[in-house]
Coordinates of C-alpha atoms and ligand atoms in Angstrom, one line a residue:
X1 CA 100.1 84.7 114.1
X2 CA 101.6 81.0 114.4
X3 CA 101.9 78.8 112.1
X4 CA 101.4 81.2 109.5
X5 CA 103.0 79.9 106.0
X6 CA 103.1 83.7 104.9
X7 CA 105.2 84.9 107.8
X8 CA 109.5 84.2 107.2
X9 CA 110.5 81.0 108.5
X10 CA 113.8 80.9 111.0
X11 CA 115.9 80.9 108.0
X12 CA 114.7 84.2 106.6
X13 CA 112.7 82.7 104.2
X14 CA 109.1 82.8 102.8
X15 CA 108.7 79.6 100.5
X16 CA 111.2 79.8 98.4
X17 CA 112.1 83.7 98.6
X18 CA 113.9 86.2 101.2
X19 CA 117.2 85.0 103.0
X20 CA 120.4 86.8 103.0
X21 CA 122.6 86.7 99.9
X22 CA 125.2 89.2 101.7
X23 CA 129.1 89.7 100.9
X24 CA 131.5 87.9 103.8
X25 CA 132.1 91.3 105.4
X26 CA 128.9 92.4 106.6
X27 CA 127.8 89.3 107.8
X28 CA 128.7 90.2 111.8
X29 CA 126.2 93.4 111.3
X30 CA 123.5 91.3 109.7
X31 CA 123.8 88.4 112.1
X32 CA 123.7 91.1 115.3
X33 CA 120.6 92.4 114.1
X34 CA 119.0 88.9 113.5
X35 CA 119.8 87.4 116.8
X36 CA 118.1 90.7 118.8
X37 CA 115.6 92.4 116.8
X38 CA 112.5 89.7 117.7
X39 CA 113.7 90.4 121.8
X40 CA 114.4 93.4 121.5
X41 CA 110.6 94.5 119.4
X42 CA 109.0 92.6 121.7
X43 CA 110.3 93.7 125.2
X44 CA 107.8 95.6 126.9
X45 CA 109.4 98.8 127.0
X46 CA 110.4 99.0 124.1
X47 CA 106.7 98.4 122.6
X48 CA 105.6 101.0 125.1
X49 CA 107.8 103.9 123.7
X50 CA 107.5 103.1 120.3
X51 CA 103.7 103.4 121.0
X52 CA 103.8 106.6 123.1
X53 CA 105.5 108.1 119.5
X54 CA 103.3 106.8 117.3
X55 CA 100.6 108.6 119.2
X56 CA 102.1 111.7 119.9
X57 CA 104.6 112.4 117.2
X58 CA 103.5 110.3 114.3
X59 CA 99.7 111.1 115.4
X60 CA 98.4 107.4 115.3
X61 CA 95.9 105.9 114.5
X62 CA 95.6 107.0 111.6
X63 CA 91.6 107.6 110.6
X64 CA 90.1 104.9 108.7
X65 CA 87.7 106.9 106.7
X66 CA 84.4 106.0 105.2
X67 CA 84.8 107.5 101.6
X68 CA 80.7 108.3 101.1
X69 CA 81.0 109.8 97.4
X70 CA 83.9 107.4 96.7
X71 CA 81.3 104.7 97.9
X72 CA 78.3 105.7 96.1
X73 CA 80.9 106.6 92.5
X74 CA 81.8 103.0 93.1
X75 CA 78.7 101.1 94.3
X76 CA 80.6 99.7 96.8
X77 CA 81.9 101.0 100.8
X78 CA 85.0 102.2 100.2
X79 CA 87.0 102.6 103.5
X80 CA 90.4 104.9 103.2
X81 CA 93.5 104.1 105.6
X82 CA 94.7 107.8 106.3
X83 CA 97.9 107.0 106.1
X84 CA 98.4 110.5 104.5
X85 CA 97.8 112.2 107.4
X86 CA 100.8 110.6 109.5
X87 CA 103.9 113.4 110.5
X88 CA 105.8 113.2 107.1
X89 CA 102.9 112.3 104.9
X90 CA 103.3 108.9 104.2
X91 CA 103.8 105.4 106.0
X92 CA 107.4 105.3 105.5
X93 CA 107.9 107.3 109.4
X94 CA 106.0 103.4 111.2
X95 CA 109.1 101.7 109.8
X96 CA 112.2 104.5 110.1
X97 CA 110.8 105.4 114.0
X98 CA 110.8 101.5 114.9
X99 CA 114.1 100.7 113.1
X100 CA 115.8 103.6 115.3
X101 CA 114.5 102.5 118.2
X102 CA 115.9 99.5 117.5
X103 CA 119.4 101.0 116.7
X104 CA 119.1 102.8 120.4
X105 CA 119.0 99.8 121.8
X106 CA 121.9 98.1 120.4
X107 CA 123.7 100.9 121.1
X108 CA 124.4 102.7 117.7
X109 CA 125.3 106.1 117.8
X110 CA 125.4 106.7 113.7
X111 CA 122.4 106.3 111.4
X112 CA 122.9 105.3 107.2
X113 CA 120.4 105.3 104.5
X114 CA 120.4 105.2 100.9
X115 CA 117.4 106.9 99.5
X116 CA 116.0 107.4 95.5
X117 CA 113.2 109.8 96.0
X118 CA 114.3 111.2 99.1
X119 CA 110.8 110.1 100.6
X120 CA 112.7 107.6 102.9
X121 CA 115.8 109.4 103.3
X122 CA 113.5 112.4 104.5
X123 CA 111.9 109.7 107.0
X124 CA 115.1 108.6 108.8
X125 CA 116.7 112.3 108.9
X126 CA 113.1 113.0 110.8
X127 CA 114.1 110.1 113.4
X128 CA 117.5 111.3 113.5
X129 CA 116.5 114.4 114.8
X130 CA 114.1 113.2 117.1
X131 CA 117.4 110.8 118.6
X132 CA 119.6 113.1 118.4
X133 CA 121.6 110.6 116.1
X134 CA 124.3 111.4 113.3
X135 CA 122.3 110.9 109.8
X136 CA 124.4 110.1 106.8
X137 CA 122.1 109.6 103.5
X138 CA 123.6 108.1 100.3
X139 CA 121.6 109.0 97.0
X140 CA 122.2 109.2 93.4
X141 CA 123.7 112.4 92.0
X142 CA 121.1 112.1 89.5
X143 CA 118.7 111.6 92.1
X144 CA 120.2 114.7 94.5
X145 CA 118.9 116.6 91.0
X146 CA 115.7 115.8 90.4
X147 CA 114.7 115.5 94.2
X148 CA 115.9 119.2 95.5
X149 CA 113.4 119.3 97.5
X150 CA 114.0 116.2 99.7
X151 CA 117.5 117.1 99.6
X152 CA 116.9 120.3 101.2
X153 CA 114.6 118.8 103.9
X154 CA 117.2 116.3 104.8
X155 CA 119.8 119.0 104.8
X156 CA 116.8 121.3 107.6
X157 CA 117.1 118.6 109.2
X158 CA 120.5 117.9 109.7
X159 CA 121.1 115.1 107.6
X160 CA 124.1 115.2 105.7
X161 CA 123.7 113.4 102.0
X162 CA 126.2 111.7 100.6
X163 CA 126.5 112.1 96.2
X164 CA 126.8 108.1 94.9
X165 CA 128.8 109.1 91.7
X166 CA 129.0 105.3 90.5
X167 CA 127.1 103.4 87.8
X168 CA 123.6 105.4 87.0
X169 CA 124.3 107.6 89.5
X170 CA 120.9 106.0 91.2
X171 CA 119.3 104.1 93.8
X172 CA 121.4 100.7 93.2
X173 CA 124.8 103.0 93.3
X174 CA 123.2 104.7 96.2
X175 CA 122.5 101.4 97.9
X176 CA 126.0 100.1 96.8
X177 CA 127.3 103.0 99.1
X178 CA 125.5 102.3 101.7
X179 CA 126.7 99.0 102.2
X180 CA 130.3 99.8 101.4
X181 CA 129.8 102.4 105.1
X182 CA 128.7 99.7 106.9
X183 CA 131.3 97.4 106.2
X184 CA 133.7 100.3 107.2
X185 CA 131.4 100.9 110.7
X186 CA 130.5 97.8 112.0
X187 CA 130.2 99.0 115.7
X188 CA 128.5 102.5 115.6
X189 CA 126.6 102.3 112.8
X190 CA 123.2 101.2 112.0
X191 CA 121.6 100.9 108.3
X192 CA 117.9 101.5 108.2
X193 CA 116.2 100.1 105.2
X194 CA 113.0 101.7 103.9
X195 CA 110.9 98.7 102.5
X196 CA 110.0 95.5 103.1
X197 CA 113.6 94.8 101.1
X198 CA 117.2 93.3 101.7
X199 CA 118.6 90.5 103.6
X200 CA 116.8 88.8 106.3
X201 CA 115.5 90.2 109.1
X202 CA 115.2 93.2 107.1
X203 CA 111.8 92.0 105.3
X204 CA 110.0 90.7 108.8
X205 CA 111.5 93.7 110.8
X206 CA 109.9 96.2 108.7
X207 CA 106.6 94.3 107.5
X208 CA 105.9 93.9 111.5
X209 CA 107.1 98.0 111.9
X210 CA 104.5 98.2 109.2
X211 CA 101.9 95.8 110.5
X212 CA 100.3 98.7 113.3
X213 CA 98.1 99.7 109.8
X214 CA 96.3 96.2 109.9
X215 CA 96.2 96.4 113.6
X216 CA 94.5 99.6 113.4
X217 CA 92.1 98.3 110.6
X218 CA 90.9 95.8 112.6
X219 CA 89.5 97.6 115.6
X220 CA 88.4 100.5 113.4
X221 CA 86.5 98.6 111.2
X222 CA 85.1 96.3 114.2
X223 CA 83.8 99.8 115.2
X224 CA 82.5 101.0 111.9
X225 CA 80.7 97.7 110.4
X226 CA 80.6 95.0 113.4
X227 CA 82.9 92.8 112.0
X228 CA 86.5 93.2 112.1
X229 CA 87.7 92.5 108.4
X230 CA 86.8 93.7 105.2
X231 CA 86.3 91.8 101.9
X232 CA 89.3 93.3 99.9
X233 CA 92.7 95.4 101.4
X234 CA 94.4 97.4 98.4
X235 CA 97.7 98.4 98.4
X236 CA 100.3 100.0 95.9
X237 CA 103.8 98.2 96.2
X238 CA 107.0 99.4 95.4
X239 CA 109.0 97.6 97.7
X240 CA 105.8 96.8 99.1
X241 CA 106.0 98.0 102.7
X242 CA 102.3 99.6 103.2
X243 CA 101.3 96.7 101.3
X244 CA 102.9 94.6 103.9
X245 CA 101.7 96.5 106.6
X246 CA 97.9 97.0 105.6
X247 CA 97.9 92.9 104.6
X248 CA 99.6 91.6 107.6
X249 CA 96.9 90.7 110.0
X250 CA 94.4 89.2 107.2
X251 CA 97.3 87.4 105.6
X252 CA 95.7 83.7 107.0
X253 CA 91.8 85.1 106.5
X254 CA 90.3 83.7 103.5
X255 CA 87.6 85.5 103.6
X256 CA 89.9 88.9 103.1
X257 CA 91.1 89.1 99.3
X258 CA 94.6 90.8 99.2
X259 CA 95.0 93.4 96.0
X260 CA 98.5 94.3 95.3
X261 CA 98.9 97.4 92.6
X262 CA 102.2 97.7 90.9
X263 CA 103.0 100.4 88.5
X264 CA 102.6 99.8 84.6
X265 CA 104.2 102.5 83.6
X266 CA 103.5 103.7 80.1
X267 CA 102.2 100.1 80.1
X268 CA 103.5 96.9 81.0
X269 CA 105.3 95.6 77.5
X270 CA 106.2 99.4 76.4
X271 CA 109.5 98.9 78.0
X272 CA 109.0 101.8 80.5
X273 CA 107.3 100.0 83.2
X274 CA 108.0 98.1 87.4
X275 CA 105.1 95.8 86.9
X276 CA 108.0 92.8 88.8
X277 CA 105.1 90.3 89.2
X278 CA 104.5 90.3 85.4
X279 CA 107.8 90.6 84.2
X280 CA 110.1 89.4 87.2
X281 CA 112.0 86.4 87.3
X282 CA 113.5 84.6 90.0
X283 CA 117.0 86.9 91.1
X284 CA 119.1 88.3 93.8
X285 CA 118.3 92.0 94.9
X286 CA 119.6 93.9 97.7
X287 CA 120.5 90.7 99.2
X288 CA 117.6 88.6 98.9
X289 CA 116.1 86.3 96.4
X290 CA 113.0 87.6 95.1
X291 CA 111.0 88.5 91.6
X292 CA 113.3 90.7 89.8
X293 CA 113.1 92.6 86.4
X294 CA 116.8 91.5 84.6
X295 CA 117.1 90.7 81.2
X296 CA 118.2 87.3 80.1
X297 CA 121.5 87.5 81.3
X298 CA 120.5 88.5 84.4
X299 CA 121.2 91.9 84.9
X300 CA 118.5 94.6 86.8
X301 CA 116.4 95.8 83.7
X302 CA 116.1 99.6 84.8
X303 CA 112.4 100.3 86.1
X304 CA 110.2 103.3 85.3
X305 CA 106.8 104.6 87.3
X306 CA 105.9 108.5 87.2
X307 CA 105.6 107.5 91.0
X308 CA 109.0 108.0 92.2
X309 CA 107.9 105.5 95.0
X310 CA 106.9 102.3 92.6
X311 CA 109.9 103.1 90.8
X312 CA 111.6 99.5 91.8
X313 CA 112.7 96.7 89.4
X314 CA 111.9 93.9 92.6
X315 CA 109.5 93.3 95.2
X316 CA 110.2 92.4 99.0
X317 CA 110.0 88.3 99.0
X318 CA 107.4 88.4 100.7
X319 CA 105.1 89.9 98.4
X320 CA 107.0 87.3 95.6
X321 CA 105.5 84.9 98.2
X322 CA 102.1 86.2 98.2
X323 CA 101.7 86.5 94.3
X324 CA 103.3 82.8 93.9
X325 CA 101.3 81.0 96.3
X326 CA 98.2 83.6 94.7
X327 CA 97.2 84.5 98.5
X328 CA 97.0 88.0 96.9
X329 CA 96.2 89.0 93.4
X330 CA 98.9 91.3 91.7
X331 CA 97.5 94.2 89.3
X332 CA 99.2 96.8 87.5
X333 CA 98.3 100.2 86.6
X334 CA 99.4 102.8 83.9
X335 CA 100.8 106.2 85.0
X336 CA 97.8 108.1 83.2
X337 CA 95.1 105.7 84.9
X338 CA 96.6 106.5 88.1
X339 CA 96.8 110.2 87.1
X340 CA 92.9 110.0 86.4
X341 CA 92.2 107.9 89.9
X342 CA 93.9 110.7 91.7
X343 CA 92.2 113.5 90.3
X344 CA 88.9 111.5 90.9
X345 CA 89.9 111.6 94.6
X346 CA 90.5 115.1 94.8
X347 CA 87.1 116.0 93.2
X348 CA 85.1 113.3 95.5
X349 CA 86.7 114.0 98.8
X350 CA 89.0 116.7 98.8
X351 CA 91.8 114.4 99.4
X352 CA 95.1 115.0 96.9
X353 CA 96.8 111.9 97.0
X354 CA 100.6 110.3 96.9
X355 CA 101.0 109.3 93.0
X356 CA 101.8 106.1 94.2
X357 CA 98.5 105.6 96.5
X358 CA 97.0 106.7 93.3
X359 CA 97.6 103.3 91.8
X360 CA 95.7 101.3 94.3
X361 CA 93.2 103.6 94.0
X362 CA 93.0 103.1 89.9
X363 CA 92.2 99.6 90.6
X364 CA 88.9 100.5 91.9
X365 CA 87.7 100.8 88.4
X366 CA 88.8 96.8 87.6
X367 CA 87.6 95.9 90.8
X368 CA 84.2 95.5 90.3
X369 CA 83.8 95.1 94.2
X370 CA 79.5 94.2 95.1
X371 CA 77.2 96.6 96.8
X372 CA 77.0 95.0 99.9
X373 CA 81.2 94.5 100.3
X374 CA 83.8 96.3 101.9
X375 CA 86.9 97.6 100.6
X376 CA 89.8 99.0 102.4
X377 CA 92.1 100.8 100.6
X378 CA 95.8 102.0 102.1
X379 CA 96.2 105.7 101.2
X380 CA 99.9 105.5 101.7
X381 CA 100.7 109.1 101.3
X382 CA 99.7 113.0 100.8
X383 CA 100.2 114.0 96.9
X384 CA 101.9 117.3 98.3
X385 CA 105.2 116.0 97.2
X386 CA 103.5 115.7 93.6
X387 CA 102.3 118.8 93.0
X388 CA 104.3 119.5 89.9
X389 CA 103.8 116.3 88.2
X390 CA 99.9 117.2 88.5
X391 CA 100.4 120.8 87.6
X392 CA 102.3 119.3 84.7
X393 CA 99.5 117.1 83.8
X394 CA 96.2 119.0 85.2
X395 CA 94.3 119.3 81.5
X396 CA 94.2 115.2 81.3
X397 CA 91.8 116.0 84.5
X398 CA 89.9 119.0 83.5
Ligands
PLP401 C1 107.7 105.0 99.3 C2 106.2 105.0 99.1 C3 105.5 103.9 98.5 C4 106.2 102.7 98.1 O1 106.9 102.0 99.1 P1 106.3 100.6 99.7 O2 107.5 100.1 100.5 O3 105.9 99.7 98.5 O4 105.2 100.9 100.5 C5 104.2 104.0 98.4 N1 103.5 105.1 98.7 C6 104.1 106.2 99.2 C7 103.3 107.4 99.6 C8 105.5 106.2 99.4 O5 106.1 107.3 99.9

């Protein structure tokens, strides 16, 4: 991938957005991180037992499924990424396995996350167990509430999560913790980021963590069709890391259009909505400049999604990138449109989907993709964890 304008530049940018807007104090841990994490990835050992674990304990490749009812309801080939089917259910476990790899190598003993969902917290406590690392996970008390669950699978797994009791009591609090640990553990202690978010090399580290999907795409759909891209990739973003992941190898191919799905909400003007491509401006998130939802004065505009997943008021800056230079095209989709696209997919192919894969898959309906074309769509996640929202909303479906 040289000379590629949609990869970050040396500075930690892509055109204009990305770098690293970081307080004075954490600058030694950022800067440690940037100088090794390219030699590091790319030693040959390291590549070889980050591999071996994506086979065996992540259970890669993931199938890249021809969806024949999905195909024929669309008058289209419809080809799903199975990212679904990865240990943990969801992409998220390509980044957080990498990432503490990574923290293996430069010697950290102690692992930090903040988390909203818990779907990324869950992730990282996973890896912790498998390295036999100390896991400390901030998150919301608000969020600890509404996501029992996750807390309680973080806690199985030995996790020990950390109440953020500022502010909202939410993600940015929980984030806000997070970095206020590591200042106070610069030497053991490594902060694993669960998007394609936060100060340089944050974005590049985890979009090439990510990038296996596109890998995988490639040869699987050489396999299936003779040629080895398709005509459109979709992706939900949030942050925008399976996004980032299932675009990364067709970024500089023309001939592959990239469809980014953000979440509408209960529409995009209703006020309740994390459509950032839409209604973002310019701004400084999580240490980056990127598209941002802030209201004049510039402060964050709190986001809404049913998807607990899309539920973010920025994007990575590389995905501000992509929707500025119009390399991809940026939809959004309502909560009850991706409700409906997710009930379609359980109904045509016994597959229950993440809420927030649901939104890529919604976009099938605008698509209007032609007989003859190929689609590849990232299923980023199993829709176990969102049982009772469809419960809750099973009679739209009926
Ligand atoms: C977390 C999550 C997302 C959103 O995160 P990205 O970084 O945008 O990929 C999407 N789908 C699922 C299933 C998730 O768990």
């Amino acid at each position: 991938m040289k000379d590629n304008k949609f990869t970050v530049n040396e500075k930690g940018y892509y055109g204009e957005f990305g770098g690293a807007f970081i307080p004075e104090l954490l600058y030694p841990n950022v800067e440690e991180l940037r100088k090794n994490y390219l030699g590091i990835i790319n030693e040959p050992t390291f590549q070889k037992e980050l591999n071996s674990l994506l086979q065996d304990y992540v259970g890669r490749p993931s199938p890249l499924y021809f969806a024949k009812r999905m195909s024929e309801h669309y008058k289209t080939n419809v080809f799903l990424k199975r990212e679904d089917l990865n240990h943990t259910g969801a992409h998220k476990i390509n980044n957080t396995l990498g990432q503490i790899l990574l923290a293996k190598r430069l010697g950290k003993t102690r692992i930090i996350a903040e988390t909203g969902a818990g779907q990324h917290g869950v992730a990282t406590a996973t890896v912790c167990a498998l390295m036999n690392m100390e896991c400390v996970v901030y998150m919301g008390e608000v969020d600890i509430k509404r996501q029992a669950p996750n807390v309680a699978r973080m806690k199985l797994l030995g996790a020990k999560v950390v109440p953020a009791l500022s502010g909202s009591k939410t993600l940015k609090d929980a984030t806000n913790e997070a970095i206020r640990d590591w200042i106070n553990h610069p030497l053991d202690t490594y902060y694993i980021i669960g998007s394609v978010v936060g100060p340089h090399p944050y974005p590049d580290m985890v979009a090439r963590f990510q990038a296996v999907i596109s890998a995988e795409i490639k040869i699987q759909l050489a396999e299936k069709t003779g040629r080895d891209y398709p005509d459109y990739v979709v992706a939900c973003v949030g942050g925008g890391s399976n996004a980032a992941g299932a675009f990364y190898h067709f970024m500089n191919d023309k001939r592959v259009q990239l469809i980014a799905v953000e979440a509408a909400g209960k529409g995009i003007h209703s006020g309740h909505s994390a459509a950032t491509s839409v209604l973002g401006r310019p701004g400084i998130i999580h240490g980056s400049k990127t598209l941002l939802m802030q209201t004049e004065d510039g402060q964050i505009t709190e986001p809404y999604s049913l998807s607990a997943g899309l539920d973010y008021p920025g994007v990575g800056p590389i995905h501000a990138h992509l929707h500025k230079t119009g390399r991809a095209r940026f939809a959004s989709v309502t909560d009850e449109q991706a409700l409906k696209a997710a009930f379609l997919l359980c109904r045509l192919e016994g597959i229950i989907p993440a809420l927030e894969s649901a939104h890529a898959l919604a976009e099938l309906e605008n698509l209007k993709a032609k007989e003859q074309e190929v689609l590849v769509l990232n299923l980023s996640g199993r829709g176990d964890k969102d049982m009772e929202t469809y419960i809750s909303k099973l009679a739209i479906g009926d």
